[in-house]
């Protein structure tokens, strides 16, 4: 009997592993009564508790934890460094997570640096995230080996509810080792729902201002124009605020926020101090032109912004340019009008030469009249 219970399949799993995986409580009890070792691991170094936690078998987990005498099994990782708490969190098994935490499970990181909060956020299990954060708030801004927080992971995987929860809990908006914020991650993976949720949140401003120039990542607004123009339009729609007064009332007005169409003030000040940084004027509008975003260029906010720039200095610059152009055009026009060609026949081969002979305006007028008479 003991030989049969110790038999392994091709994956290194014993009957106890399968019983825990399937949650067959009676089989687990019968096997444990026979004093089968709980330290037996599969080829990927998973114990029976790993399987029970991964598949959310709460009764099996309770029975195993009653039998375990070595607390190391509770926090032992598999070949990827995943503990039972990681597996339960990644599966959204809230009851198992609560049980493991009550029994003393530690908040270890796996071999990628992910905590149980990273795993829960990646799959969008907000209830599990709340349980974990209620136990250890320091996990909120914990970094993995790439410098990414749970907020980065949730945004990358398109987990809208998880992103909202982390923002509401005050998660720090930081850059990872690739100098990408969680907003960059959502944009570059085309997570439209996440991007729109961020735009609608109270922390939209802080999010859009978090980037590092000349660090391999662009300003988030430029990524919006390029990758998700529909979300960029949503951002511009939120930049219009109309008063609640009647349209015919003198107090009726419309406010336009041009903040996201121009470089941040802090960045401009930094560029003045560091001459190596070059801040392109009208970068957002130029990006709309480069990517042929007609629907964005014709948006009321963009039209009002261009109108404001035209009144501020565009019209003056245009008139100055026109004046300089006329300074060259008028003398050239006078030169053309005041000279006429004359044909001279010279040499034995009857060759001709054309010369320009100055004439007066009066003579030109006279010749014109004679031509008409003829």
PDB file of C-alpha atoms in Angstrom, residues 90-236:
ATOM      1  CA  UNK A  90      -3.314  34.419  -8.406  1.00  0.00           C
ATOM      2  CA  UNK A  91      -6.383  32.199  -8.491  1.00  0.00           C
ATOM      3  CA  UNK A  92      -8.563  34.618  -6.538  1.00  0.00           C
ATOM      4  CA  UNK A  93      -9.305  32.080  -3.807  1.00  0.00           C
ATOM      5  CA  UNK A  94     -10.137  34.509  -1.012  1.00  0.00           C
ATOM      6  CA  UNK A  95     -10.991  31.923   1.644  1.00  0.00           C
ATOM      7  CA  UNK A  96      -7.737  30.073   1.076  1.00  0.00           C
ATOM      8  CA  UNK A  97      -5.798  33.354   1.217  1.00  0.00           C
ATOM      9  CA  UNK A  98      -7.443  34.270   4.523  1.00  0.00           C
ATOM     10  CA  UNK A  99      -6.702  30.798   5.914  1.00  0.00           C
ATOM     11  CA  UNK A 100      -3.033  30.907   4.892  1.00  0.00           C
ATOM     12  CA  UNK A 101      -2.599  34.381   6.385  1.00  0.00           C
ATOM     13  CA  UNK A 102      -4.185  33.267   9.665  1.00  0.00           C
ATOM     14  CA  UNK A 103      -1.811  30.317   9.779  1.00  0.00           C
ATOM     15  CA  UNK A 104       1.193  32.605   9.430  1.00  0.00           C
ATOM     16  CA  UNK A 105       1.968  32.713   5.705  1.00  0.00           C
ATOM     17  CA  UNK A 106       4.712  35.241   4.949  1.00  0.00           C
ATOM     18  CA  UNK A 107       4.709  37.861   2.203  1.00  0.00           C
ATOM     19  CA  UNK A 108       7.624  36.472   0.223  1.00  0.00           C
ATOM     20  CA  UNK A 109       8.417  37.434  -3.363  1.00  0.00           C
ATOM     21  CA  UNK A 110       8.806  34.874  -6.128  1.00  0.00           C
ATOM     22  CA  UNK A 111      11.824  34.666  -8.426  1.00  0.00           C
ATOM     23  CA  UNK A 112      10.492  37.576 -10.546  1.00  0.00           C
ATOM     24  CA  UNK A 113      10.051  39.713  -7.461  1.00  0.00           C
ATOM     25  CA  UNK A 114       6.264  39.435  -7.574  1.00  0.00           C
ATOM     26  CA  UNK A 115       4.357  39.484  -4.297  1.00  0.00           C
ATOM     27  CA  UNK A 116       0.933  37.973  -3.760  1.00  0.00           C
ATOM     28  CA  UNK A 117      -0.502  41.430  -4.558  1.00  0.00           C
ATOM     29  CA  UNK A 118       1.207  41.396  -7.964  1.00  0.00           C
ATOM     30  CA  UNK A 119      -0.362  38.001  -8.711  1.00  0.00           C
ATOM     31  CA  UNK A 120      -3.842  39.063  -7.614  1.00  0.00           C
ATOM     32  CA  UNK A 121      -3.592  42.351  -9.557  1.00  0.00           C
ATOM     33  CA  UNK A 122      -2.434  40.570 -12.722  1.00  0.00           C
ATOM     34  CA  UNK A 123      -5.628  38.501 -12.711  1.00  0.00           C
ATOM     35  CA  UNK A 124      -7.896  41.315 -11.496  1.00  0.00           C
ATOM     36  CA  UNK A 125      -9.057  39.712  -8.240  1.00  0.00           C
ATOM     37  CA  UNK A 126      -9.960  42.832  -6.278  1.00  0.00           C
ATOM     38  CA  UNK A 127     -11.411  41.019  -3.247  1.00  0.00           C
ATOM     39  CA  UNK A 128      -8.143  39.142  -2.815  1.00  0.00           C
ATOM     40  CA  UNK A 129      -6.255  42.418  -3.205  1.00  0.00           C
ATOM     41  CA  UNK A 130      -8.330  44.016  -0.449  1.00  0.00           C
ATOM     42  CA  UNK A 131      -7.591  41.121   1.914  1.00  0.00           C
ATOM     43  CA  UNK A 132      -3.864  41.315   1.211  1.00  0.00           C
ATOM     44  CA  UNK A 133      -3.730  45.114   1.583  1.00  0.00           C
ATOM     45  CA  UNK A 134      -5.703  44.953   4.822  1.00  0.00           C
ATOM     46  CA  UNK A 135      -2.975  42.691   6.194  1.00  0.00           C
ATOM     47  CA  UNK A 136       0.085  44.434   4.749  1.00  0.00           C
ATOM     48  CA  UNK A 137      -0.238  47.916   3.220  1.00  0.00           C
ATOM     49  CA  UNK A 138       3.485  48.023   2.375  1.00  0.00           C
ATOM     50  CA  UNK A 139       2.815  45.717  -0.554  1.00  0.00           C
ATOM     51  CA  UNK A 140       0.993  48.573  -2.312  1.00  0.00           C
ATOM     52  CA  UNK A 141       4.207  50.059  -3.734  1.00  0.00           C
ATOM     53  CA  UNK A 142       6.419  46.969  -3.581  1.00  0.00           C
ATOM     54  CA  UNK A 143       8.676  46.680  -6.658  1.00  0.00           C
ATOM     55  CA  UNK A 144       9.478  43.542  -8.602  1.00  0.00           C
ATOM     56  CA  UNK A 145      12.804  42.843 -10.321  1.00  0.00           C
ATOM     57  CA  UNK A 146      11.827  45.144 -13.218  1.00  0.00           C
ATOM     58  CA  UNK A 147      10.911  47.980 -10.876  1.00  0.00           C
ATOM     59  CA  UNK A 148       7.189  47.517 -11.532  1.00  0.00           C
ATOM     60  CA  UNK A 149       4.498  47.793  -8.878  1.00  0.00           C
ATOM     61  CA  UNK A 150       1.205  45.926  -8.773  1.00  0.00           C
ATOM     62  CA  UNK A 151      -0.279  48.985 -10.505  1.00  0.00           C
ATOM     63  CA  UNK A 152       2.060  48.475 -13.477  1.00  0.00           C
ATOM     64  CA  UNK A 153       1.062  44.814 -13.692  1.00  0.00           C
ATOM     65  CA  UNK A 154      -2.683  45.482 -13.466  1.00  0.00           C
ATOM     66  CA  UNK A 155      -2.500  48.168 -16.176  1.00  0.00           C
ATOM     67  CA  UNK A 156      -0.400  45.958 -18.460  1.00  0.00           C
ATOM     68  CA  UNK A 157      -2.873  43.083 -18.145  1.00  0.00           C
ATOM     69  CA  UNK A 158      -5.899  45.326 -18.705  1.00  0.00           C
ATOM     70  CA  UNK A 159      -7.464  44.834 -15.262  1.00  0.00           C
ATOM     71  CA  UNK A 160      -9.654  47.941 -14.949  1.00  0.00           C
ATOM     72  CA  UNK A 161     -11.131  47.210 -11.507  1.00  0.00           C
ATOM     73  CA  UNK A 162      -7.695  46.430 -10.067  1.00  0.00           C
ATOM     74  CA  UNK A 163      -6.266  49.688 -11.433  1.00  0.00           C
ATOM     75  CA  UNK A 164      -9.152  51.683  -9.941  1.00  0.00           C
ATOM     76  CA  UNK A 165      -8.707  50.001  -6.554  1.00  0.00           C
ATOM     77  CA  UNK A 166      -4.959  50.646  -6.422  1.00  0.00           C
ATOM     78  CA  UNK A 167      -5.394  54.294  -7.428  1.00  0.00           C
ATOM     79  CA  UNK A 168      -8.079  54.761  -4.768  1.00  0.00           C
ATOM     80  CA  UNK A 169      -5.768  53.223  -2.166  1.00  0.00           C
ATOM     81  CA  UNK A 170      -3.117  55.817  -3.021  1.00  0.00           C
ATOM     82  CA  UNK A 171      -0.655  53.704  -4.992  1.00  0.00           C
ATOM     83  CA  UNK A 172       2.437  55.658  -5.993  1.00  0.00           C
ATOM     84  CA  UNK A 173       2.685  56.632  -9.663  1.00  0.00           C
ATOM     85  CA  UNK A 174       6.268  55.666 -10.408  1.00  0.00           C
ATOM     86  CA  UNK A 175       8.513  54.704 -13.314  1.00  0.00           C
ATOM     87  CA  UNK A 176       9.962  51.223 -13.611  1.00  0.00           C
ATOM     88  CA  UNK A 177      13.443  50.352 -14.857  1.00  0.00           C
ATOM     89  CA  UNK A 178      12.273  50.929 -18.438  1.00  0.00           C
ATOM     90  CA  UNK A 179      11.183  54.452 -17.389  1.00  0.00           C
ATOM     91  CA  UNK A 180       7.555  53.494 -18.029  1.00  0.00           C
ATOM     92  CA  UNK A 181       4.668  54.463 -15.782  1.00  0.00           C
ATOM     93  CA  UNK A 182       1.616  52.252 -15.413  1.00  0.00           C
ATOM     94  CA  UNK A 183      -0.082  54.550 -17.960  1.00  0.00           C
ATOM     95  CA  UNK A 184       2.682  53.828 -20.479  1.00  0.00           C
ATOM     96  CA  UNK A 185       2.110  50.110 -19.892  1.00  0.00           C
ATOM     97  CA  UNK A 186      -1.620  50.421 -20.557  1.00  0.00           C
ATOM     98  CA  UNK A 187      -1.052  52.511 -23.688  1.00  0.00           C
ATOM     99  CA  UNK A 188       1.644  50.340 -25.207  1.00  0.00           C
ATOM    100  CA  UNK A 189      -0.478  47.212 -24.690  1.00  0.00           C
ATOM    101  CA  UNK A 190      -3.558  48.977 -26.165  1.00  0.00           C
ATOM    102  CA  UNK A 191      -5.623  48.617 -22.966  1.00  0.00           C
ATOM    103  CA  UNK A 192      -8.303  51.101 -23.975  1.00  0.00           C
ATOM    104  CA  UNK A 193     -10.649  50.459 -21.028  1.00  0.00           C
ATOM    105  CA  UNK A 194      -7.815  50.950 -18.534  1.00  0.00           C
ATOM    106  CA  UNK A 195      -6.683  54.161 -20.249  1.00  0.00           C
ATOM    107  CA  UNK A 196     -10.209  55.599 -20.209  1.00  0.00           C
ATOM    108  CA  UNK A 197     -10.616  54.664 -16.542  1.00  0.00           C
ATOM    109  CA  UNK A 198      -7.381  56.500 -15.710  1.00  0.00           C
ATOM    110  CA  UNK A 199      -8.523  59.568 -17.661  1.00  0.00           C
ATOM    111  CA  UNK A 200     -11.786  59.565 -15.686  1.00  0.00           C
ATOM    112  CA  UNK A 201     -10.015  59.195 -12.327  1.00  0.00           C
ATOM    113  CA  UNK A 202      -9.070  61.987  -9.939  1.00  0.00           C
ATOM    114  CA  UNK A 203      -5.386  61.178 -10.463  1.00  0.00           C
ATOM    115  CA  UNK A 204      -5.359  61.704 -14.213  1.00  0.00           C
ATOM    116  CA  UNK A 205      -3.275  64.878 -13.957  1.00  0.00           C
ATOM    117  CA  UNK A 206      -0.535  63.283 -11.865  1.00  0.00           C
ATOM    118  CA  UNK A 207      -0.491  60.291 -14.199  1.00  0.00           C
ATOM    119  CA  UNK A 208      -0.046  62.325 -17.389  1.00  0.00           C
ATOM    120  CA  UNK A 209       2.723  64.408 -15.810  1.00  0.00           C
ATOM    121  CA  UNK A 210       4.745  61.363 -14.752  1.00  0.00           C
ATOM    122  CA  UNK A 211       7.358  60.684 -17.416  1.00  0.00           C
ATOM    123  CA  UNK A 212      11.046  61.227 -18.001  1.00  0.00           C
ATOM    124  CA  UNK A 213      12.181  63.045 -21.111  1.00  0.00           C
ATOM    125  CA  UNK A 214      14.901  61.442 -23.265  1.00  0.00           C
ATOM    126  CA  UNK A 215      14.674  58.155 -21.366  1.00  0.00           C
ATOM    127  CA  UNK A 216      13.246  55.877 -24.051  1.00  0.00           C
ATOM    128  CA  UNK A 217       9.637  56.810 -23.298  1.00  0.00           C
ATOM    129  CA  UNK A 218       7.548  59.634 -24.710  1.00  0.00           C
ATOM    130  CA  UNK A 219       5.159  62.010 -23.044  1.00  0.00           C
ATOM    131  CA  UNK A 220       1.960  59.992 -22.412  1.00  0.00           C
ATOM    132  CA  UNK A 221      -0.113  62.452 -24.468  1.00  0.00           C
ATOM    133  CA  UNK A 222       2.010  61.700 -27.554  1.00  0.00           C
ATOM    134  CA  UNK A 223       1.466  57.974 -26.985  1.00  0.00           C
ATOM    135  CA  UNK A 224      -2.253  58.667 -26.731  1.00  0.00           C
ATOM    136  CA  UNK A 225      -2.266  60.451 -30.098  1.00  0.00           C
ATOM    137  CA  UNK A 226      -0.271  57.669 -31.731  1.00  0.00           C
ATOM    138  CA  UNK A 227      -1.676  54.499 -30.175  1.00  0.00           C
ATOM    139  CA  UNK A 228      -5.178  55.276 -28.876  1.00  0.00           C
ATOM    140  CA  UNK A 229      -6.641  58.336 -30.649  1.00  0.00           C
ATOM    141  CA  UNK A 230     -10.137  57.459 -29.377  1.00  0.00           C
ATOM    142  CA  UNK A 231      -8.919  57.762 -25.796  1.00  0.00           C
ATOM    143  CA  UNK A 232      -7.130  61.003 -26.664  1.00  0.00           C
ATOM    144  CA  UNK A 233     -10.463  62.368 -27.883  1.00  0.00           C
ATOM    145  CA  UNK A 234     -11.979  61.255 -24.571  1.00  0.00           C
ATOM    146  CA  UNK A 235      -9.263  63.232 -22.754  1.00  0.00           C
ATOM    147  CA  UNK A 236      -9.979  66.324 -24.867  1.00  0.00           C
TER     148      UNK A 236
END
